[in-house]
Tab-separated table of N, CA and C in Angstrom:
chain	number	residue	atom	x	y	z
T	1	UNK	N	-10.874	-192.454	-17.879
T	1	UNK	CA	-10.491	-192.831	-19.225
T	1	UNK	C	-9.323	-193.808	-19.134
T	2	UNK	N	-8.946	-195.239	-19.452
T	2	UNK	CA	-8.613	-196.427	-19.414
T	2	UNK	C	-7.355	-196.196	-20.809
T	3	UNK	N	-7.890	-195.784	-21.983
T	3	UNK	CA	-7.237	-195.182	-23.071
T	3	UNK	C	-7.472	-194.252	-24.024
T	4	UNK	N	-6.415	-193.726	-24.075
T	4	UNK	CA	-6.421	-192.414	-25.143
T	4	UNK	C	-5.947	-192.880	-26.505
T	5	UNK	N	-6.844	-192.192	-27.360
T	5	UNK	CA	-6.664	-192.857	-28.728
T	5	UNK	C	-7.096	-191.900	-29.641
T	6	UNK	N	-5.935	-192.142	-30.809
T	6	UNK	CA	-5.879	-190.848	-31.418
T	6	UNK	C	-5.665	-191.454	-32.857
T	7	UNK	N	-6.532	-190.237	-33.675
T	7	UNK	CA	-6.257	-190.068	-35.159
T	7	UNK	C	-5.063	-189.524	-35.520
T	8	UNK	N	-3.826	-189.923	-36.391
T	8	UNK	CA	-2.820	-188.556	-36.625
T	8	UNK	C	-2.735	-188.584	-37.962
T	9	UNK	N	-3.025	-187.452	-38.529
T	9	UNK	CA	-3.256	-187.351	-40.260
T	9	UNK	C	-2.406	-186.866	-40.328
T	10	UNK	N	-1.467	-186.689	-41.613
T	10	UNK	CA	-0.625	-185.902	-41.822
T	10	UNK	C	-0.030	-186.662	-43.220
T	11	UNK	N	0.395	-186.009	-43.998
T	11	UNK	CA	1.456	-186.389	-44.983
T	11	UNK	C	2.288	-187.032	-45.413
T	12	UNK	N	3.399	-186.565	-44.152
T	12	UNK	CA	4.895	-187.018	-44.320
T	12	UNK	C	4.950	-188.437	-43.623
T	13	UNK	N	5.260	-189.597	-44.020
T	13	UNK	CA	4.965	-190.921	-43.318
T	13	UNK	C	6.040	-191.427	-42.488
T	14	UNK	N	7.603	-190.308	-42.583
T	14	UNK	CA	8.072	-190.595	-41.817
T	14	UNK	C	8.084	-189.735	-40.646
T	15	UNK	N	7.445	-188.919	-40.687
T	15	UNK	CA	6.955	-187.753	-39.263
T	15	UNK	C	5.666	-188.662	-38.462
T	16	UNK	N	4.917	-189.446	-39.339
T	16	UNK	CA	3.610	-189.725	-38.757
T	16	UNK	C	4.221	-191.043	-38.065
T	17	UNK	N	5.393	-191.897	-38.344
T	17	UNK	CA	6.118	-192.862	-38.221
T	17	UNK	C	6.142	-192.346	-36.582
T	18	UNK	N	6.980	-191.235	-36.675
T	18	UNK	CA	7.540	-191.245	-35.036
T	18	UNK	C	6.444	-190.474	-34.228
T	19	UNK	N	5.291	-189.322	-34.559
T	19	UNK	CA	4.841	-189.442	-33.917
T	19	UNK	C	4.012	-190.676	-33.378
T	20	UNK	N	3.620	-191.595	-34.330
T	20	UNK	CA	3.111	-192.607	-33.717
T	20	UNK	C	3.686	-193.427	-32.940
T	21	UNK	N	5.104	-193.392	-32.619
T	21	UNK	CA	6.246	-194.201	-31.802
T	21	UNK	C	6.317	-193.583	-30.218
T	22	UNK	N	6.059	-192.170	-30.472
T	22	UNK	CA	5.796	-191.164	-29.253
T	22	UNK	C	4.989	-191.231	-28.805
T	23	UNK	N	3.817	-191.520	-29.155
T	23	UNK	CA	2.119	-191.509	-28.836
T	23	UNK	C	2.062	-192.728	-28.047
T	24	UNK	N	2.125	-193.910	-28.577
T	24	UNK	CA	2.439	-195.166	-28.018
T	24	UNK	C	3.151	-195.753	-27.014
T	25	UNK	N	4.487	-194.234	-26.923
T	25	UNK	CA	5.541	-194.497	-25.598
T	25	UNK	C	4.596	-194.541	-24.237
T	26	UNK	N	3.454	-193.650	-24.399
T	26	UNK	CA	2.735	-193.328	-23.153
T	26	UNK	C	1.897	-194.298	-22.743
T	27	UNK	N	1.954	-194.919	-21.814
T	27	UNK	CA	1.101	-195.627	-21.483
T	27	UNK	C	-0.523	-195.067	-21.596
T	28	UNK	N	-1.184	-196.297	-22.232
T	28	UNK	CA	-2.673	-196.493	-22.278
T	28	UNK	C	-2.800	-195.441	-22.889
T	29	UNK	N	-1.781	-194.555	-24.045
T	29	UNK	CA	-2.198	-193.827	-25.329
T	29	UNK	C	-2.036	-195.286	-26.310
T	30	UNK	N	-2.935	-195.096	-27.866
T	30	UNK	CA	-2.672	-195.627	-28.967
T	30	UNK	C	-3.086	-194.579	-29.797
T	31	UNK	N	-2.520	-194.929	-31.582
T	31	UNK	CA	-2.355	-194.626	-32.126
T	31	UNK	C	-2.915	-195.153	-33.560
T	32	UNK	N	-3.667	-194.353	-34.767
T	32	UNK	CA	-3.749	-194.911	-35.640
T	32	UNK	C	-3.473	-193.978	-36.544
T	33	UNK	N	-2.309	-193.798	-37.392
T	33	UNK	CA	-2.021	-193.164	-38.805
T	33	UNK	C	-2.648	-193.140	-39.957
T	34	UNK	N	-2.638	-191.574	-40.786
T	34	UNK	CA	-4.135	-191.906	-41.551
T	34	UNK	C	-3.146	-190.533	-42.399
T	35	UNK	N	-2.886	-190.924	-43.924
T	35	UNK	CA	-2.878	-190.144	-45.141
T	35	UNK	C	-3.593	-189.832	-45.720
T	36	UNK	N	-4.729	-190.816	-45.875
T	36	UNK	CA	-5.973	-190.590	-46.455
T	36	UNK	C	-7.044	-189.594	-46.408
T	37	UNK	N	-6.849	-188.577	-46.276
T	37	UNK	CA	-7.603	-187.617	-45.173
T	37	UNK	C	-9.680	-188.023	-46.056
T	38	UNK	N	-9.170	-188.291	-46.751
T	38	UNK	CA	-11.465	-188.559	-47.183
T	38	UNK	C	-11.449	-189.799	-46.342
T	39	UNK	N	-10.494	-190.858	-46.007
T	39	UNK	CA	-10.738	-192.051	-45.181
T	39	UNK	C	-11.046	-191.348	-43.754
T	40	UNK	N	-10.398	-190.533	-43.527
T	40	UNK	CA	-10.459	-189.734	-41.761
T	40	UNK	C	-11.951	-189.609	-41.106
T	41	UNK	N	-12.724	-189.177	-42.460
T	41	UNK	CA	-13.820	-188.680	-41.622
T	41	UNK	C	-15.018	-190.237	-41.067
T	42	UNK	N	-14.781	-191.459	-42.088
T	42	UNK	CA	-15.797	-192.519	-41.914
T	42	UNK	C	-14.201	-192.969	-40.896
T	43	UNK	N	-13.296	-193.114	-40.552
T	43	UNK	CA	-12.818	-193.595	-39.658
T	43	UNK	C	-13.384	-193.079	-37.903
T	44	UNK	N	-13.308	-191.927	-38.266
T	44	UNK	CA	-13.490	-190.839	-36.705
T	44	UNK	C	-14.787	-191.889	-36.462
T	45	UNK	N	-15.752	-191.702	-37.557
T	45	UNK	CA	-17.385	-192.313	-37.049
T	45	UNK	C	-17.754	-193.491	-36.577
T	46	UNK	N	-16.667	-195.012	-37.162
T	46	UNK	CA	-16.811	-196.470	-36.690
T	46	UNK	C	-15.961	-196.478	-35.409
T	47	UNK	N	-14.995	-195.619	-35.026
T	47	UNK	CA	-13.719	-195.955	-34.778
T	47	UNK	C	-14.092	-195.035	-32.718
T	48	UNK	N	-13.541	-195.644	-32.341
T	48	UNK	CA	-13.240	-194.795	-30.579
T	48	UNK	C	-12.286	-193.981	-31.314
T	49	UNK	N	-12.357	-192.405	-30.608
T	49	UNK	CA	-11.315	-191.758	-31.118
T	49	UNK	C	-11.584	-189.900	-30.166
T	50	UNK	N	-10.375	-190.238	-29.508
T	50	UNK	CA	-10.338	-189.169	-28.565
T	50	UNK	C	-9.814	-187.823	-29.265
T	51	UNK	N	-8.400	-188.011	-29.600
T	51	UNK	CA	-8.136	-186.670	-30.219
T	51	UNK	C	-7.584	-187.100	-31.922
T	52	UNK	N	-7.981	-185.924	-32.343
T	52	UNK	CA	-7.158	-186.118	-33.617
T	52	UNK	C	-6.182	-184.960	-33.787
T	53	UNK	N	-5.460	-185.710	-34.352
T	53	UNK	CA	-3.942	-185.121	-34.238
T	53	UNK	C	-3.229	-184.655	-35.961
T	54	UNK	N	-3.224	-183.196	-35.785
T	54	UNK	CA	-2.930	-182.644	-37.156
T	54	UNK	C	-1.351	-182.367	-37.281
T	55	UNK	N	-1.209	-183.214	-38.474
T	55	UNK	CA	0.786	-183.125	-38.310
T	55	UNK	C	0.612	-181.831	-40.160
T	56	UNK	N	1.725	-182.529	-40.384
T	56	UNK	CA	2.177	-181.508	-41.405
T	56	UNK	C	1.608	-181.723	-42.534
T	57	UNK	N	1.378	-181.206	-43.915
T	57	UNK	CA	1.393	-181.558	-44.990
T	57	UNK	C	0.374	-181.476	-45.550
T	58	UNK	N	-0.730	-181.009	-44.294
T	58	UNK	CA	-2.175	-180.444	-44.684
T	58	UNK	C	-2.481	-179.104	-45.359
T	59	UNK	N	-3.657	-179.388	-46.089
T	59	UNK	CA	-4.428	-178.174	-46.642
T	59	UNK	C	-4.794	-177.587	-45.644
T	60	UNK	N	-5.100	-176.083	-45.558
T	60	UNK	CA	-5.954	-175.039	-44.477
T	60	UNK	C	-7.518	-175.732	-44.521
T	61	UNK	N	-7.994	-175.794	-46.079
T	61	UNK	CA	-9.295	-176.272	-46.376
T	61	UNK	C	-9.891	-177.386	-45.525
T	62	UNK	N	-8.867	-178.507	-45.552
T	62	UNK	CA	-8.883	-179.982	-45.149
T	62	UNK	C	-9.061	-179.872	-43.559
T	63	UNK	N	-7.831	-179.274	-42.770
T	63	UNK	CA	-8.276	-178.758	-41.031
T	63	UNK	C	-9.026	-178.147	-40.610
T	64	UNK	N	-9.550	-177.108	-41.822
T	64	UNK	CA	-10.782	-176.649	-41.246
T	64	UNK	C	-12.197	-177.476	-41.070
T	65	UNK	N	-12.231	-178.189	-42.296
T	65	UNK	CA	-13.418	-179.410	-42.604
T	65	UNK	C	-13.412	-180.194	-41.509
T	66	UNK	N	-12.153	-180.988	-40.608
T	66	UNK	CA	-12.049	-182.006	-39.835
T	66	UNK	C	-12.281	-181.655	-38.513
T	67	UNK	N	-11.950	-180.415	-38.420
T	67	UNK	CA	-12.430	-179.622	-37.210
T	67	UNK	C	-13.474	-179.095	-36.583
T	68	UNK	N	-14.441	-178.869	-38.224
T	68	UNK	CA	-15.795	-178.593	-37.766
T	68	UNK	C	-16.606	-179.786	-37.952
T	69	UNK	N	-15.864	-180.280	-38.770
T	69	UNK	CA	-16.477	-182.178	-38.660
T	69	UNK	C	-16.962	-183.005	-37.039
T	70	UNK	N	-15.463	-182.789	-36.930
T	70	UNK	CA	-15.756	-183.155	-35.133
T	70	UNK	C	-16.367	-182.611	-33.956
T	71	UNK	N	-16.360	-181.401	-34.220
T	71	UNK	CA	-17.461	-180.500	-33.241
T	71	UNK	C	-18.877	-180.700	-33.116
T	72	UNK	N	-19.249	-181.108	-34.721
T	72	UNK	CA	-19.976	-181.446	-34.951
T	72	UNK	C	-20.779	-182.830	-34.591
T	73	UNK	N	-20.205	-183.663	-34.069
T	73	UNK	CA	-20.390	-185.409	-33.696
T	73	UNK	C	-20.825	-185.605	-32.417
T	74	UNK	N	-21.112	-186.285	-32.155
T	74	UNK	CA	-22.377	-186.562	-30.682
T	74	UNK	C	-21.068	-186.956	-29.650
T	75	UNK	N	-20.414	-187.245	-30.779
T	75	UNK	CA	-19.351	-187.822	-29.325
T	75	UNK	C	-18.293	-186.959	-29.484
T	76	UNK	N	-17.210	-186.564	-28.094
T	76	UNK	CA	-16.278	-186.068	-28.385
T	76	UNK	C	-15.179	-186.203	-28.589
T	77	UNK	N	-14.296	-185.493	-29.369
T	77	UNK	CA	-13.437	-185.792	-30.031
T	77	UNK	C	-12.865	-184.586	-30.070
T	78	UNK	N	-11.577	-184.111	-29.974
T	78	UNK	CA	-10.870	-183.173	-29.600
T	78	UNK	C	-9.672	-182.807	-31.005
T	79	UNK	N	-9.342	-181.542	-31.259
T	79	UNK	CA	-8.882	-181.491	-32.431
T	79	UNK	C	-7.353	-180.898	-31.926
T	80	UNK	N	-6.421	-181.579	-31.958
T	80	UNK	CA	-4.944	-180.585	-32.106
T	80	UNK	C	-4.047	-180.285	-32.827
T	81	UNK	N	-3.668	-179.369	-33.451
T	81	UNK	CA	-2.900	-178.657	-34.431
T	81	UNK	C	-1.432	-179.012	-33.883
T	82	UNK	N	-0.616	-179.807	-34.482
T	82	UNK	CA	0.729	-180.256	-33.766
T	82	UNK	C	1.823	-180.286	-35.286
T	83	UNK	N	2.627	-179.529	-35.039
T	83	UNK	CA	3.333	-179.373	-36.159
T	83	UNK	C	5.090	-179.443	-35.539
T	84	UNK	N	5.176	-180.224	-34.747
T	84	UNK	CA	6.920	-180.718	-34.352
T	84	UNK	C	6.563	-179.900	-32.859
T	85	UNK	N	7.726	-180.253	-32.357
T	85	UNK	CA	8.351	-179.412	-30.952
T	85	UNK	C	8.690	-180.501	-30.177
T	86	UNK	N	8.580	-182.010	-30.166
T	86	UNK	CA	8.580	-182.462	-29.423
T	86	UNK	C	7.496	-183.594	-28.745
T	87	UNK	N	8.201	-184.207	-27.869
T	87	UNK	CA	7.837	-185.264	-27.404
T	87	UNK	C	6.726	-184.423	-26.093
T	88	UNK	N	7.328	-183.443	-25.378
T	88	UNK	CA	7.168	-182.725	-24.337
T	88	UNK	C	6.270	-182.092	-24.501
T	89	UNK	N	6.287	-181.560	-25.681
T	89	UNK	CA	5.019	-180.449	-26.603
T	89	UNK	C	3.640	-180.849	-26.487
T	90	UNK	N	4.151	-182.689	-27.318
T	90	UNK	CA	2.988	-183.314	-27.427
T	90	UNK	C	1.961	-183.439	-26.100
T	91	UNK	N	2.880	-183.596	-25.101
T	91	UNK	CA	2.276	-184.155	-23.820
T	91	UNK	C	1.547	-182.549	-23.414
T	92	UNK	N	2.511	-182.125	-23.564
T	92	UNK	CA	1.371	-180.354	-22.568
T	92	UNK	C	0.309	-180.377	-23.163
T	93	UNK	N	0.124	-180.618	-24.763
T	93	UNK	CA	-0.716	-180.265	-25.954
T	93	UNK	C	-2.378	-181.157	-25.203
T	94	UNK	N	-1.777	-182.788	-25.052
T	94	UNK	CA	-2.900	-183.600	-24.402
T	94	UNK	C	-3.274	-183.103	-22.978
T	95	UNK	N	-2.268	-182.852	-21.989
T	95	UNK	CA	-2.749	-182.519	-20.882
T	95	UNK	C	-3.577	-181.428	-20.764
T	96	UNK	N	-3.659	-180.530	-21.846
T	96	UNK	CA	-4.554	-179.553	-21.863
T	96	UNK	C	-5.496	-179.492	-22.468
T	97	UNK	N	-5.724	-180.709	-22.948
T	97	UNK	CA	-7.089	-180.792	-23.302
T	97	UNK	C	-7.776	-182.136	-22.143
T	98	UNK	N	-6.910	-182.640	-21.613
T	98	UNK	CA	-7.360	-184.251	-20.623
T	98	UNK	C	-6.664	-183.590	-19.558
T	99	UNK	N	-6.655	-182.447	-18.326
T	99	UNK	CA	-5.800	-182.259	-17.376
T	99	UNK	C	-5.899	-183.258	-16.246
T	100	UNK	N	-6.782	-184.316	-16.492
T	100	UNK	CA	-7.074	-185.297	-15.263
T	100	UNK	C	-6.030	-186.673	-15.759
T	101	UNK	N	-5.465	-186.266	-16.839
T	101	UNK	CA	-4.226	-187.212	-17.062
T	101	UNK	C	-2.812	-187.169	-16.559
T	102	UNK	N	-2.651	-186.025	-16.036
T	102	UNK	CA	-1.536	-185.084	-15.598
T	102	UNK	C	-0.698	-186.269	-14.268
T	103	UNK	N	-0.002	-186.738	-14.429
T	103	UNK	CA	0.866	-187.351	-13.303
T	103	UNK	C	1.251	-186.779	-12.018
């Protein structure tokens, strides 16, 4: 895998601000920010998209939908529940779902 690329939905635009500043620190991660959560699901489908990334400000209803949304899709796409901790957090969070990224 060349790049990791991620959905991060969430609410607050200045939380989605820095995680997307964090995401991007990593080499050959990118990032695309998304409030819109009815835009999320025709994005996941045109779009390359490895993990999607659940920040704050969501409905239970809405993570559950996006989660079985993606399970659901021919291609994979990985779902993580990330609500702060860190820069460090973030990284264990990916390495455990990609452990062949691990340095």
């Amino acid at each position: 895998m060349n790049t990791l690329h991620f959905l991060v939905i969430g609410k607050n635009k200045e939380i989605l601000d820095v995680l997307k500043r964090v995401i991007e620190n990593n080499e050959g991660w990118t990032a695309n920010v998304q409030t819109d959560e009815n835009f999320c699901y025709e994005y996941i489908q045109q779009n390359k998209v490895d993990i999607v990334l659940l920040s704050s400000g969501l409905e239970d209803e809405f993570e559950e939908k996006i989660k079985i949304f993606c399970n659901g899709l021919d291609k994979e796409v990985k779902v993580i529940d990330h609500y702060g901790g860190g820069s460090g957090l973030l990284k264990n969070e990916v390495y455990s779902l990609f452990p062949n990224l691990r340095e």
